[in-house]
Short mmCIF file of C-alpha atoms and ligand atoms in Angstrom, two decimals:
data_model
loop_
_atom_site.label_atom_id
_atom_site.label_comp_id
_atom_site.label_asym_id
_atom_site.label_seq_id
_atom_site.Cartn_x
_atom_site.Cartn_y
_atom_site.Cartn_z
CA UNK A 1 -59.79 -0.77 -1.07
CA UNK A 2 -62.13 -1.13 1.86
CA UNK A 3 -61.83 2.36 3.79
CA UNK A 4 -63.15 2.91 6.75
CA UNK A 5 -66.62 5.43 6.38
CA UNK A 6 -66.13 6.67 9.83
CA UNK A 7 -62.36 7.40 9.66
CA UNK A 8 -62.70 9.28 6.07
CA UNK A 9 -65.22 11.75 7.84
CA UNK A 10 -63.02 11.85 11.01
CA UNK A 11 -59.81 13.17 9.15
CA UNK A 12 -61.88 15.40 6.48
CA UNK A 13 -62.26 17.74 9.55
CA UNK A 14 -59.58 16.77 11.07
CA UNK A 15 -57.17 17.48 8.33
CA UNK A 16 -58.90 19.51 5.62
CA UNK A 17 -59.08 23.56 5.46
CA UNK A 18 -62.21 23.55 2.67
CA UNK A 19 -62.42 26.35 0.77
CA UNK A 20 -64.93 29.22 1.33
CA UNK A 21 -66.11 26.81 4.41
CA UNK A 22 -66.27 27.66 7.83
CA UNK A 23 -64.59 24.90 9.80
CA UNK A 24 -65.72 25.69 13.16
CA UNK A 25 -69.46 24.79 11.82
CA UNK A 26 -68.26 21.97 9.00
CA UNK A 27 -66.14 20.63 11.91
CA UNK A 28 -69.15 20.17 14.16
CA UNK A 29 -71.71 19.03 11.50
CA UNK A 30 -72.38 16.05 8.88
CA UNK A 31 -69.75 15.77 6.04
CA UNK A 32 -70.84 14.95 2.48
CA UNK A 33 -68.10 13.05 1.52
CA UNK A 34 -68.32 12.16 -2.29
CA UNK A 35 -66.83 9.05 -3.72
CA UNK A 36 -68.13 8.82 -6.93
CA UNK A 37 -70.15 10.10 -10.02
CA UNK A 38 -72.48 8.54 -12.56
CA UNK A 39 -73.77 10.81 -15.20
CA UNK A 40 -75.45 14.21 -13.80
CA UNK A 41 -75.03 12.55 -10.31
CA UNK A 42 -72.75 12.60 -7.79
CA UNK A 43 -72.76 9.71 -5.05
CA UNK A 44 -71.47 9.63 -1.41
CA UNK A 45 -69.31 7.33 0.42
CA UNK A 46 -72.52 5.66 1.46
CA UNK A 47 -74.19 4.85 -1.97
CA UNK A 48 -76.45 8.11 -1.59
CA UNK A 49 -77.21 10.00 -5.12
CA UNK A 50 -77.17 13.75 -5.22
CA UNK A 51 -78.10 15.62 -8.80
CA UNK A 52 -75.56 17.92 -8.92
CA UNK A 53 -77.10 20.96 -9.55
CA UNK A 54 -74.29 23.26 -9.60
CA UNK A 55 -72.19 21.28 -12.14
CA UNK A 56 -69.09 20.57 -9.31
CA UNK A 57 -69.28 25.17 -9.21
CA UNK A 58 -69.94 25.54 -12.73
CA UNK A 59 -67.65 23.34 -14.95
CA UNK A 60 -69.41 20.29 -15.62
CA UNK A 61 -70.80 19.91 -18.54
CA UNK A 62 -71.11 16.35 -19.61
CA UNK A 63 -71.86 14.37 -16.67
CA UNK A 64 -69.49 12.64 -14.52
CA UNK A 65 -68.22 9.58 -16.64
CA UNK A 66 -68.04 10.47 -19.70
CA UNK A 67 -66.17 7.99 -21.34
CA UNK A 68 -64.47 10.60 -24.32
CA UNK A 69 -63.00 12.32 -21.96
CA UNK A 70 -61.62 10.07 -19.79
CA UNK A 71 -60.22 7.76 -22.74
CA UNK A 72 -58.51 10.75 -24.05
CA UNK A 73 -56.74 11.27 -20.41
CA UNK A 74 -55.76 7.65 -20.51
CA UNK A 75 -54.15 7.57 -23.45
CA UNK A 76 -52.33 10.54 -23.22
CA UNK A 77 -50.99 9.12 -19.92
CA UNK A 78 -49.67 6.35 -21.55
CA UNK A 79 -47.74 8.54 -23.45
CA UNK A 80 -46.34 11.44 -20.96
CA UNK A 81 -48.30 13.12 -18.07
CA UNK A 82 -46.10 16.20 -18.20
CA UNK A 83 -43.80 17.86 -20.08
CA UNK A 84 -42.76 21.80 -19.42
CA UNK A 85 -44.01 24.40 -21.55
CA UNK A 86 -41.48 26.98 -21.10
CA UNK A 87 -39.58 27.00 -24.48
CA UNK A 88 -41.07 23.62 -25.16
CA UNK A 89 -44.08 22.68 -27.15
CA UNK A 90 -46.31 19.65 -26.45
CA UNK A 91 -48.36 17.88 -28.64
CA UNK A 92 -51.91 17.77 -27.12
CA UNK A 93 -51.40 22.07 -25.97
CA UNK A 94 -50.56 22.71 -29.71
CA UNK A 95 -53.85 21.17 -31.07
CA UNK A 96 -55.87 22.52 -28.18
CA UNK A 97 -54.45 25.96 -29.46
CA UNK A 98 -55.44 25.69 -32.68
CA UNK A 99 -58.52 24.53 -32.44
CA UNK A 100 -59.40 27.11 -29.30
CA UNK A 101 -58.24 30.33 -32.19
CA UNK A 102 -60.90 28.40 -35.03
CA UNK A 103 -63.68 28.65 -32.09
CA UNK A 104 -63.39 31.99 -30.99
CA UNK A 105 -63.75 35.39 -32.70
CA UNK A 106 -61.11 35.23 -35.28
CA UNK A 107 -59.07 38.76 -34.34
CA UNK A 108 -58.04 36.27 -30.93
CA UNK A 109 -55.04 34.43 -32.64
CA UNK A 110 -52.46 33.63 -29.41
CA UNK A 111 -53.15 31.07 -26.36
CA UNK A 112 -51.78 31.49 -23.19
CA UNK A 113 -52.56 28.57 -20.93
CA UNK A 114 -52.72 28.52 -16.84
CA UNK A 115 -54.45 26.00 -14.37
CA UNK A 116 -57.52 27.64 -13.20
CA UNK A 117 -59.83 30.87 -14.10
CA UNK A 118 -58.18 33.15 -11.18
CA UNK A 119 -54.67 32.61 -13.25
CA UNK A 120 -56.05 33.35 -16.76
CA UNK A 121 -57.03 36.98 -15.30
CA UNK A 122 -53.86 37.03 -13.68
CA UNK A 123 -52.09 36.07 -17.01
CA UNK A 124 -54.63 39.05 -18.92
CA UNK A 125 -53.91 41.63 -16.63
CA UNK A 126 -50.15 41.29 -16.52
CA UNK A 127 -50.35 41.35 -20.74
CA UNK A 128 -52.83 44.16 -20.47
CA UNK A 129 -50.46 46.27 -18.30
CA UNK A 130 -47.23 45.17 -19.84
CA UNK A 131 -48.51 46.01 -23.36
CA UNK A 132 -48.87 49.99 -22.76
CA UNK A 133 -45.30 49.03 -20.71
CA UNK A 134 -43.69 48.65 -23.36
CA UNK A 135 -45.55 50.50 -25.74
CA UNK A 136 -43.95 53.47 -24.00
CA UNK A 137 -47.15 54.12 -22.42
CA UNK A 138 -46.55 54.03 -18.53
CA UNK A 139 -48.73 55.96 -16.92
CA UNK A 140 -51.44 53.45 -16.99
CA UNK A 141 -51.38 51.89 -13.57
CA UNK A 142 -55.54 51.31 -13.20
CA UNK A 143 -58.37 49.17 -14.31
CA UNK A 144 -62.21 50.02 -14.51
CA UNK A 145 -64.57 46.71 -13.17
CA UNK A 146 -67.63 46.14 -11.58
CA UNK A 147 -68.33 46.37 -7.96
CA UNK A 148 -69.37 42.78 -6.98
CA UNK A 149 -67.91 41.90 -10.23
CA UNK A 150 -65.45 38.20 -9.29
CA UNK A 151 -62.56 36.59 -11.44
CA UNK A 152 -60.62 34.72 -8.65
CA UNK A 153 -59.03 34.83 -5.50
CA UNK A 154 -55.62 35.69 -6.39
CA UNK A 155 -54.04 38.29 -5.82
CA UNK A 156 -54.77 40.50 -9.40
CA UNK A 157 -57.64 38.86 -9.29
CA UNK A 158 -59.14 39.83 -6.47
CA UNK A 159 -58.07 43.68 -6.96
CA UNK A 160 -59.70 43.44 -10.25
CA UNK A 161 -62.94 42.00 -8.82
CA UNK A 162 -65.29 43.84 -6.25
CA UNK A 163 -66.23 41.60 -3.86
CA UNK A 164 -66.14 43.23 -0.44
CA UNK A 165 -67.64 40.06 1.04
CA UNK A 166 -65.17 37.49 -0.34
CA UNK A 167 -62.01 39.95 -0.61
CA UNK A 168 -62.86 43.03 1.86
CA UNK A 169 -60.27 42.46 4.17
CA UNK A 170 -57.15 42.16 1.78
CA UNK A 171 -58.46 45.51 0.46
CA UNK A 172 -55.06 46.96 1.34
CA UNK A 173 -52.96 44.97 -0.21
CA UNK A 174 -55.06 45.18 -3.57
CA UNK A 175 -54.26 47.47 -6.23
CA UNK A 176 -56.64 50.08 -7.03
CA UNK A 177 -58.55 50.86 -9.91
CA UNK A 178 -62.29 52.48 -10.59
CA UNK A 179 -65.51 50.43 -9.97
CA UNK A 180 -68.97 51.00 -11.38
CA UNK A 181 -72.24 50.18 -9.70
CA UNK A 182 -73.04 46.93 -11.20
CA UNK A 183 -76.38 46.45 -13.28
CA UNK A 184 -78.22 44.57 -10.99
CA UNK A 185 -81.85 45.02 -11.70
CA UNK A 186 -83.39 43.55 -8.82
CA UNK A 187 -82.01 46.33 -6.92
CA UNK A 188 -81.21 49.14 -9.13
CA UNK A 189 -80.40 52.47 -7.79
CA UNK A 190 -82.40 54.40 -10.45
CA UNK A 191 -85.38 52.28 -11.07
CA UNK A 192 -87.54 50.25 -8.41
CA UNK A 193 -88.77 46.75 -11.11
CA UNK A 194 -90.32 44.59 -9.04
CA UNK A 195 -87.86 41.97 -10.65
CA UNK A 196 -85.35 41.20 -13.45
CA UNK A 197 -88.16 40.24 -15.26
CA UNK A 198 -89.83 43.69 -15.13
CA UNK A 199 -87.03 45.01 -15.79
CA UNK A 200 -86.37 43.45 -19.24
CA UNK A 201 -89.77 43.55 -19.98
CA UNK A 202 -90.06 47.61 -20.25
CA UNK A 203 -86.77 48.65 -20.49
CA UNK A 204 -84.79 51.12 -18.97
CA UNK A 205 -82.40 54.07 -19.70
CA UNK A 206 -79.72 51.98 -18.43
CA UNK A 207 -78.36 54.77 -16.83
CA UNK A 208 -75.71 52.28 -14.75
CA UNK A 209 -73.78 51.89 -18.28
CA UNK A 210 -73.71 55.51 -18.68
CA UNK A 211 -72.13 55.47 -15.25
CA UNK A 212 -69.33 53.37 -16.88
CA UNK A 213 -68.85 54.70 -19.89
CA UNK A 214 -68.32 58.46 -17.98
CA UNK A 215 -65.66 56.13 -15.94
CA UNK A 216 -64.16 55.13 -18.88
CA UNK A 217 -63.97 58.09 -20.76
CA UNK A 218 -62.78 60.18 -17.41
CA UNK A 219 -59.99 58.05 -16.50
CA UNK A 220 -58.89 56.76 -20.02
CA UNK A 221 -55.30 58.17 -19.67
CA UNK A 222 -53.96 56.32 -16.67
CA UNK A 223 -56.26 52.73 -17.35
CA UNK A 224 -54.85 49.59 -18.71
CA UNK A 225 -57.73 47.44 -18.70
CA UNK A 226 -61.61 47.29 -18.31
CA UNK A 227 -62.56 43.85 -17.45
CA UNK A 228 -66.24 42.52 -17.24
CA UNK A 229 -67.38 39.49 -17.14
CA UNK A 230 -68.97 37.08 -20.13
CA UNK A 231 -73.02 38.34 -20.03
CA UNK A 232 -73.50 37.08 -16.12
CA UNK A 233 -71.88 37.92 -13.12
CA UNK A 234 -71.98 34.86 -11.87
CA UNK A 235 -70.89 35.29 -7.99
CA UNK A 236 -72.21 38.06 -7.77
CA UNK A 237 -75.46 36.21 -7.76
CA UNK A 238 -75.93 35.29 -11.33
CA UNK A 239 -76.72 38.91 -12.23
CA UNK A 240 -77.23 39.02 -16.26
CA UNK A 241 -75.85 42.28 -17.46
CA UNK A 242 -78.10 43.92 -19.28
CA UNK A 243 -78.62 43.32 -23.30
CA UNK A 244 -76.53 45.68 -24.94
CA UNK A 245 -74.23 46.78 -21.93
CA UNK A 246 -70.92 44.79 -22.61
CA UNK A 247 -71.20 45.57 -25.94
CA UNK A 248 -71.45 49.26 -25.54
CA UNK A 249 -68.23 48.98 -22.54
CA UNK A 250 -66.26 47.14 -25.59
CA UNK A 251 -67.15 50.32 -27.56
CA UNK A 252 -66.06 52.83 -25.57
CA UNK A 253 -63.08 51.35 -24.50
CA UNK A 254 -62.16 50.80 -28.54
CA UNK A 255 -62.47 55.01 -28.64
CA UNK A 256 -60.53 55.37 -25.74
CA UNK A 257 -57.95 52.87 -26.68
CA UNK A 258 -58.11 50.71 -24.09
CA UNK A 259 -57.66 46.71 -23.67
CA UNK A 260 -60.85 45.87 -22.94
CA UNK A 261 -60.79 41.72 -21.03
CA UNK A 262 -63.63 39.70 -21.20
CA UNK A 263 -63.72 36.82 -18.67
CA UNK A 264 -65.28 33.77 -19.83
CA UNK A 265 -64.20 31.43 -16.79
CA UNK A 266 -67.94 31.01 -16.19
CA UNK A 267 -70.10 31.64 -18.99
CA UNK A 268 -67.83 30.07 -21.48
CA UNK A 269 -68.24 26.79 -23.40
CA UNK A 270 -72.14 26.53 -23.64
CA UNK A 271 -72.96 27.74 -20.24
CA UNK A 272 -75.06 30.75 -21.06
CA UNK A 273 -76.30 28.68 -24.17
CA UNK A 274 -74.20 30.02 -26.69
CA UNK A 275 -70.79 29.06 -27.13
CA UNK A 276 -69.18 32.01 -25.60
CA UNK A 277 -70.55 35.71 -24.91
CA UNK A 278 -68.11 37.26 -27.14
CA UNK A 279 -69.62 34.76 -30.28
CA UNK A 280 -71.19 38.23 -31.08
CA UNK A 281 -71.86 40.40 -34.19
CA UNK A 282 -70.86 43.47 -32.56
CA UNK A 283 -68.34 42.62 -30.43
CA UNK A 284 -66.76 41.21 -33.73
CA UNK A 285 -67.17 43.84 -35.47
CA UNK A 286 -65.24 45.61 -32.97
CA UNK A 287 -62.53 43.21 -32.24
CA UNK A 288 -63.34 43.56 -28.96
CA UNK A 289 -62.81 41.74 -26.67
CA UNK A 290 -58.57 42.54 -26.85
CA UNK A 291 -58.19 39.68 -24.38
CA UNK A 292 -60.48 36.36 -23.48
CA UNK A 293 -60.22 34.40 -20.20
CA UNK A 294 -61.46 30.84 -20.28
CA UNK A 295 -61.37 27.71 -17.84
CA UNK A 296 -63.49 25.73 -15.56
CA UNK A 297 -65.75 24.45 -18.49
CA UNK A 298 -62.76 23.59 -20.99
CA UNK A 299 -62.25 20.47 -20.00
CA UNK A 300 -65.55 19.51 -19.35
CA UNK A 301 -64.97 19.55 -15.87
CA UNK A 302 -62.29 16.89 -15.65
CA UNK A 303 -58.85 18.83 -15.04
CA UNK A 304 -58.00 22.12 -13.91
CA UNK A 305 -56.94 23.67 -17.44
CA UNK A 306 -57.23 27.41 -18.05
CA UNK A 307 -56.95 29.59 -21.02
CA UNK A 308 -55.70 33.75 -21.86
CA UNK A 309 -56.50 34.15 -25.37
CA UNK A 310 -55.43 37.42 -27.21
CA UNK A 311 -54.54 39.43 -30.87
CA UNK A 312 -51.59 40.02 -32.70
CA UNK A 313 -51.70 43.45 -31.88
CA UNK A 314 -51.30 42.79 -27.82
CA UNK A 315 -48.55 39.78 -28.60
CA UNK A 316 -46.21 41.87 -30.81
CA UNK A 317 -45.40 44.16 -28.62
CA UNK A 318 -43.82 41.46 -26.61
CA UNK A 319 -41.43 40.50 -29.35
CA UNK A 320 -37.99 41.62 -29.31
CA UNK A 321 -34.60 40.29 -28.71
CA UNK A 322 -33.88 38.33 -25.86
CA UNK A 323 -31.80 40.33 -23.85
CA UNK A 324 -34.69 43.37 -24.46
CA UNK A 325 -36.33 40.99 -21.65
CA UNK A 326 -39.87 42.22 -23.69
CA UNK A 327 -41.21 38.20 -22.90
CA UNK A 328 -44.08 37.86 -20.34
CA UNK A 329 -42.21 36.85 -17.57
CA UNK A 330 -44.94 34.17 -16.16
CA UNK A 331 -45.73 30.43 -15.86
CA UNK A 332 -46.43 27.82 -13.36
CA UNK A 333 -44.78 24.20 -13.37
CA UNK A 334 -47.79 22.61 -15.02
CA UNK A 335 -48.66 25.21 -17.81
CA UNK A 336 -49.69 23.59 -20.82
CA UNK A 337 -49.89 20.30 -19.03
CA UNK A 338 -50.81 17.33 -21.42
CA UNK A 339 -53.62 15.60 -19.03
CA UNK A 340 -55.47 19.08 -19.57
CA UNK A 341 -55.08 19.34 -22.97
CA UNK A 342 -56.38 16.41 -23.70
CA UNK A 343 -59.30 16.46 -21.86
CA UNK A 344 -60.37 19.69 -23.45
CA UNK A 345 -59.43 18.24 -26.71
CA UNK A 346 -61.80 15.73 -26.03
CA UNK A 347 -64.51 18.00 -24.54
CA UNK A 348 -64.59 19.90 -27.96
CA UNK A 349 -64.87 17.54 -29.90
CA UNK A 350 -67.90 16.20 -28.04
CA UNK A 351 -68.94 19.49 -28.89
CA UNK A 352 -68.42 19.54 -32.42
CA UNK A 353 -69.90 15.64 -32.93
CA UNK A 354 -73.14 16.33 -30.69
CA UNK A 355 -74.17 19.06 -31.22
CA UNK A 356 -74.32 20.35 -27.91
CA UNK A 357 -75.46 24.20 -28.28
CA UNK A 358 -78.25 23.95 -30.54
CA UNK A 359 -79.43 20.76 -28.08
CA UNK A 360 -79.37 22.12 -24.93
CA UNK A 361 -81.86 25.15 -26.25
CA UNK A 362 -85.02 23.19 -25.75
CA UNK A 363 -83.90 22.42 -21.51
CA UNK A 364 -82.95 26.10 -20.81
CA UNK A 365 -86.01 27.00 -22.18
CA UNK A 366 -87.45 24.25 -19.73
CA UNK A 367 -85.44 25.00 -16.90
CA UNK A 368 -86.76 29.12 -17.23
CA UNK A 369 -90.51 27.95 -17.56
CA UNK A 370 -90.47 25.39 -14.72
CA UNK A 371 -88.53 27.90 -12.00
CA UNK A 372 -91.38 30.63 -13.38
CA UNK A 373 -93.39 28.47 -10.40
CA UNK A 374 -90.98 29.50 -7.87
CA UNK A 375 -92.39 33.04 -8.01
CA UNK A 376 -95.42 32.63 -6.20
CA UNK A 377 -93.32 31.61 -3.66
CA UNK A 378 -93.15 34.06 -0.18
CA UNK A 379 -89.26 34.77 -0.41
CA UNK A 380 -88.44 34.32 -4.00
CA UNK A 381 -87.98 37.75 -4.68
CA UNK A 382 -86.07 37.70 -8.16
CA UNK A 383 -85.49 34.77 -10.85
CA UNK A 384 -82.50 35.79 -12.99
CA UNK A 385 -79.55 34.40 -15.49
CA UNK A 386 -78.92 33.35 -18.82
CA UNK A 387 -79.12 29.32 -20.06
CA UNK A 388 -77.81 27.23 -17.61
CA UNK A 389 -76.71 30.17 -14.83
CA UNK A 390 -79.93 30.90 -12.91
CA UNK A 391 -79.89 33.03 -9.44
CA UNK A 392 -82.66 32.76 -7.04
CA UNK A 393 -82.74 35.68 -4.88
CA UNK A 394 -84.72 34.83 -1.62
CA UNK A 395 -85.49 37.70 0.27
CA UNK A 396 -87.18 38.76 3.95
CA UNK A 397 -89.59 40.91 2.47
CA UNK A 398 -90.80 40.36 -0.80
CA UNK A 399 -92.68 44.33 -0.69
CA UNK A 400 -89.61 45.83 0.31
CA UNK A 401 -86.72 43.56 -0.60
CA UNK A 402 -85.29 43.78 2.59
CA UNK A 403 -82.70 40.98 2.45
CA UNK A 404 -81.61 37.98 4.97
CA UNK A 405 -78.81 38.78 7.52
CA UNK A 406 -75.66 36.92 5.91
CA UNK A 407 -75.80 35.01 8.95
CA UNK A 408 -79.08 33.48 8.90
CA UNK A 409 -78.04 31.49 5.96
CA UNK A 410 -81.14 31.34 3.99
CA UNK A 411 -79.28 30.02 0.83
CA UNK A 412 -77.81 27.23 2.58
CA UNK A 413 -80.94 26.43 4.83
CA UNK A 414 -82.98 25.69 1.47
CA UNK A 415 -80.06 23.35 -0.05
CA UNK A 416 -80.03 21.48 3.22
CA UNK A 417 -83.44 20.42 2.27
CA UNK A 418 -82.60 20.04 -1.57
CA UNK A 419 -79.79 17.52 -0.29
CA UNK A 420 -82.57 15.71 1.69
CA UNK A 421 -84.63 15.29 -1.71
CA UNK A 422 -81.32 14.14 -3.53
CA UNK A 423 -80.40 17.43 -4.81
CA UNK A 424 -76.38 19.00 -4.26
CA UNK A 425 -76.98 22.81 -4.22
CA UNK A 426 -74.49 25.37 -3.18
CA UNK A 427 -75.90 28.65 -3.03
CA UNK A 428 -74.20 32.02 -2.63
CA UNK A 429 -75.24 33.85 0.49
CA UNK A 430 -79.21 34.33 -0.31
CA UNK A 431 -79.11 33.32 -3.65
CA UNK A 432 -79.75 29.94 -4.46
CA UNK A 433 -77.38 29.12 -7.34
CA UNK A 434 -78.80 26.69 -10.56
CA UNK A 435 -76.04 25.77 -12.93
CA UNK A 436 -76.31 22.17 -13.56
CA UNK A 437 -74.34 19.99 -16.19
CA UNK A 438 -75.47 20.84 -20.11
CA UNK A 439 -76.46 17.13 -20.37
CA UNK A 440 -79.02 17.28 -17.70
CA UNK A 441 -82.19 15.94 -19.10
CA UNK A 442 -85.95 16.88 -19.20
CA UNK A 443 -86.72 14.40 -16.36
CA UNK A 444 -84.06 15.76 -14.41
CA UNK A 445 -84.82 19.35 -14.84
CA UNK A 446 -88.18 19.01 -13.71
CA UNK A 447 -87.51 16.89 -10.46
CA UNK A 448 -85.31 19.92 -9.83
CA UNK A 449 -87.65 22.61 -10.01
CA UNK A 450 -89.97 20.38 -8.21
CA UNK A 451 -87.54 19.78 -5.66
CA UNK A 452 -86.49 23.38 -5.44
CA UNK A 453 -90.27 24.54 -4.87
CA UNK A 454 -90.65 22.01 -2.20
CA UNK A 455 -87.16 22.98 -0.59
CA UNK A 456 -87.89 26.47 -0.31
CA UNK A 457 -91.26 26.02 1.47
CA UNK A 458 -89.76 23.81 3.80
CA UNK A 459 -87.01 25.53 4.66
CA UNK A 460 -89.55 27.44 7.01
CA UNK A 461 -87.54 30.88 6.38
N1 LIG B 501 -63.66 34.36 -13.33
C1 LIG B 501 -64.96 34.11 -13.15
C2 LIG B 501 -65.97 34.87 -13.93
C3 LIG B 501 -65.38 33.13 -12.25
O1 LIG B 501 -66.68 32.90 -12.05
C4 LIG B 501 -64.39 32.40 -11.55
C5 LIG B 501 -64.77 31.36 -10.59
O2 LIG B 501 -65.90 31.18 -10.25
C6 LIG B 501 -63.05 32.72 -11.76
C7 LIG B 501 -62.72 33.68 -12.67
C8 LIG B 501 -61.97 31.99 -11.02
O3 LIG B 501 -61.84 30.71 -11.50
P1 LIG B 501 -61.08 29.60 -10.62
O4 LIG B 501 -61.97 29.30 -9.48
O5 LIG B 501 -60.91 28.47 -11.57
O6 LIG B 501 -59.79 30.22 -10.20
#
């Protein structure tokens, strides 16, 4: 089909509300208008390649064509596209299950599945509440997160998280829980390290945990849930929590008996360079955490499939007879939806056959050592993240830290030059956001931090 360039970019603005986008400015600038992918790239209406550096926000993790995946979507449209889930099984969401419980920590043994990352918190915090619900428990009606901590823009979601940027204005609608200062190094309220680095390099008291643990242990009678997410908060700015600081929030909440949600969305399958955060000694040892939210990742990047794994212990108290009404009174029309199973079917076993984790070691350690260059840099200020989820801070003043106004755009300024040098980038506010596909190679790594150098210092901030 021969479409007309012109037209496609005429009723994009004319017909699309983007997300997170302001359309007065999209409306009255250049479109990228993508057609295509091929591999780690992603190409344009006009033939133009663009590395995508921010893996299509974060899920992709094999490239664009992989041919497992989409085989395995194929087929399994030959056979049905969609069946319900709701008192139904399918074949393809039954696998997935199983083979989702043998990956994760083994105390998770029950799958809930949803469309996107905002709906598995949704799904966790309606099983966290409902569990003290019908445990008799009732007076838990809060949660304890992060400020600037993010799971999604629905409506739990969003009351869970802490972003007053993104969600500020639907503050009263929200419900209300306690937030901790987050740990974010770079501009730590008890310590002034010059960076993250610094900071990891002599330690601290880490007296921001303490903060949450005292939350924790304060409000522990009237809190269902303490969600953090999987080792990075990733819109926050890709902070990396601290070593040591989930694990000691998954402690505490174990003495004060309470569910303790770890979300995944992000960090999940490979991202950080492990498998998953909670692929950890002590959190095992714990059987923390009570719930797991997974999704973007899962399917490689291919369909919108979401997961809300959790223990015996949480899904027995929903079991009763029927007209108890004890079931967990949620689903959407396309829960458990073949299409997505299959894809993430196929996505783990690429996994399993490739041995993805222990490959991708070598090109995060790459990836950290080439974007060390960046710090010489005027308005770097701070070079953070885990594996493949890197922040780049840029900042005013690199002496006192004083930021960019929001408004100035700095982020965006620098990836309008990385798109120039064949680079997509979307940062977040003044943080420049890397978090490109696991299968990006050497080559491509280092034209990126190349790039990235060169984008900065033109940006002329
Ligand atoms: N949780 C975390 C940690 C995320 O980073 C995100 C999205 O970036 C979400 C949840 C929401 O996922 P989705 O955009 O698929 O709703």
């Amino acid at each position: 089909m021969n479409i007309d360039k012109n037209l496609l970019e005429k009723w994009d603005k004319e017909y699309i509300w983007h997300p997170y986008t302001q359309m007065k400015e999209y409306r009255e600038s250049k479109n990228l208008i993508i057609e295509r992918g091929e591999g780690n790239y992603l190409i344009d209406i006009y033939g133009n390649k663009y590395l995508d550096a921010v893996s299509s926000i974060w899920c992709n993790l094999f490239g664009h064509n992989r041919r497992e995946i989409i085989e395995a979507i194929k087929n399994q449209a030959d056979k049905i596209c969609h069946s319900t889930l709701l008192g139904c099984g399918n074949v393809p969401s039954i696998l997935l299950a199983k083979k989702l419980i043998d990956i994760t920590p083994k105390h998770l043994t029950k799958v809930f599945y949803s469309e996107d990352g905002a709906e598995a918190v949704e799904i966790a915090v309606k099983m966290a509440y409902q569990y003290y619900v019908l445990r008799g428990d009732k007076g838990r009606t809060k949660f304890i997160s992060v400020k600037e901590g993010y799971h999604g823009d629905t409506f739990g979601a969003m009351s869970v998280g802490g972003s007053e940027l993104f969600h500020g204005v639907f503050k009263p609608l929200l419900f209300k829980g306690y937030h901790a200062n987050p740990p974010y190094c770079y501009r730590c309220r008890y310590y002034n390290f010059k960076d993250t680095d610094e900071r990891n390099e002599k330690g601290c008291n880490m007296e921001c945990l303490n903060e949450m643990i005292n939350l924790i242990e304060k409000h522990a009678d009237e809190v269902f849930c303490v969600i953090l997410e999987g080792g990075v908060m990733g819109s926050a700015g890709m902070i990396p929590f601290p070593d040591g600081y989930i694990e000691e929030v998954a402690k505490a909440c174990k003495e004060n008996d309470i569910i303790f949600i770890l979300d995944e969305v992000a960090t999940g399958f490979g991202r950080t360079g492990k498998m998953f955060f909670c692929d950890n000694e002590k959190l095992k040892k714990l059987e923390k955490p009570d719930i797991l939210c997974l999704g973007k990742g899962i399917t490689g990047g291919y369909l919108p499939l979401a997961a809300t794994l959790t223990t015996d212990e949480i899904y027995n108290q929903f079991l009763g007879e029927f007209g108890e009404s004890k079931q967990l009174y949620h689903g959407h029309t396309y829960t458990g939806n073949q299409l997505l199973c299959s894809a993430a079917l196929a996505t783990l076993e690429i996994f399993e056959k490739e041995n993805v984790i222990e490959k991708i070691q070598p090109k995060i350690d790459l990836l950290h050592r080439e974007l060390r260059k960046l710090k010489e840099l005027e308005h770097v200020g701070d070079i953070r993240g885990k594996g493949f989820m890197v922040g780049i801070e840029l900042v005013k003043n690199k002496e006192t830290k004083e930021p960019y106004p929001y408004g100035y755009k700095a982020g965006y300024r620098v990836a309008e030059k990385l798109l120039e040098k064949g680079v997509y980038m979307r940062p977040i506010g003044n943080v420049i956001i890397i978090c490109p596909p696991l299968s990006i190679t050497k080559e491509e790594i280092k034209y990126l931090c190349n790039a990235l150098y060169e984008a900065i210092k033109e940006a002329d901030l």
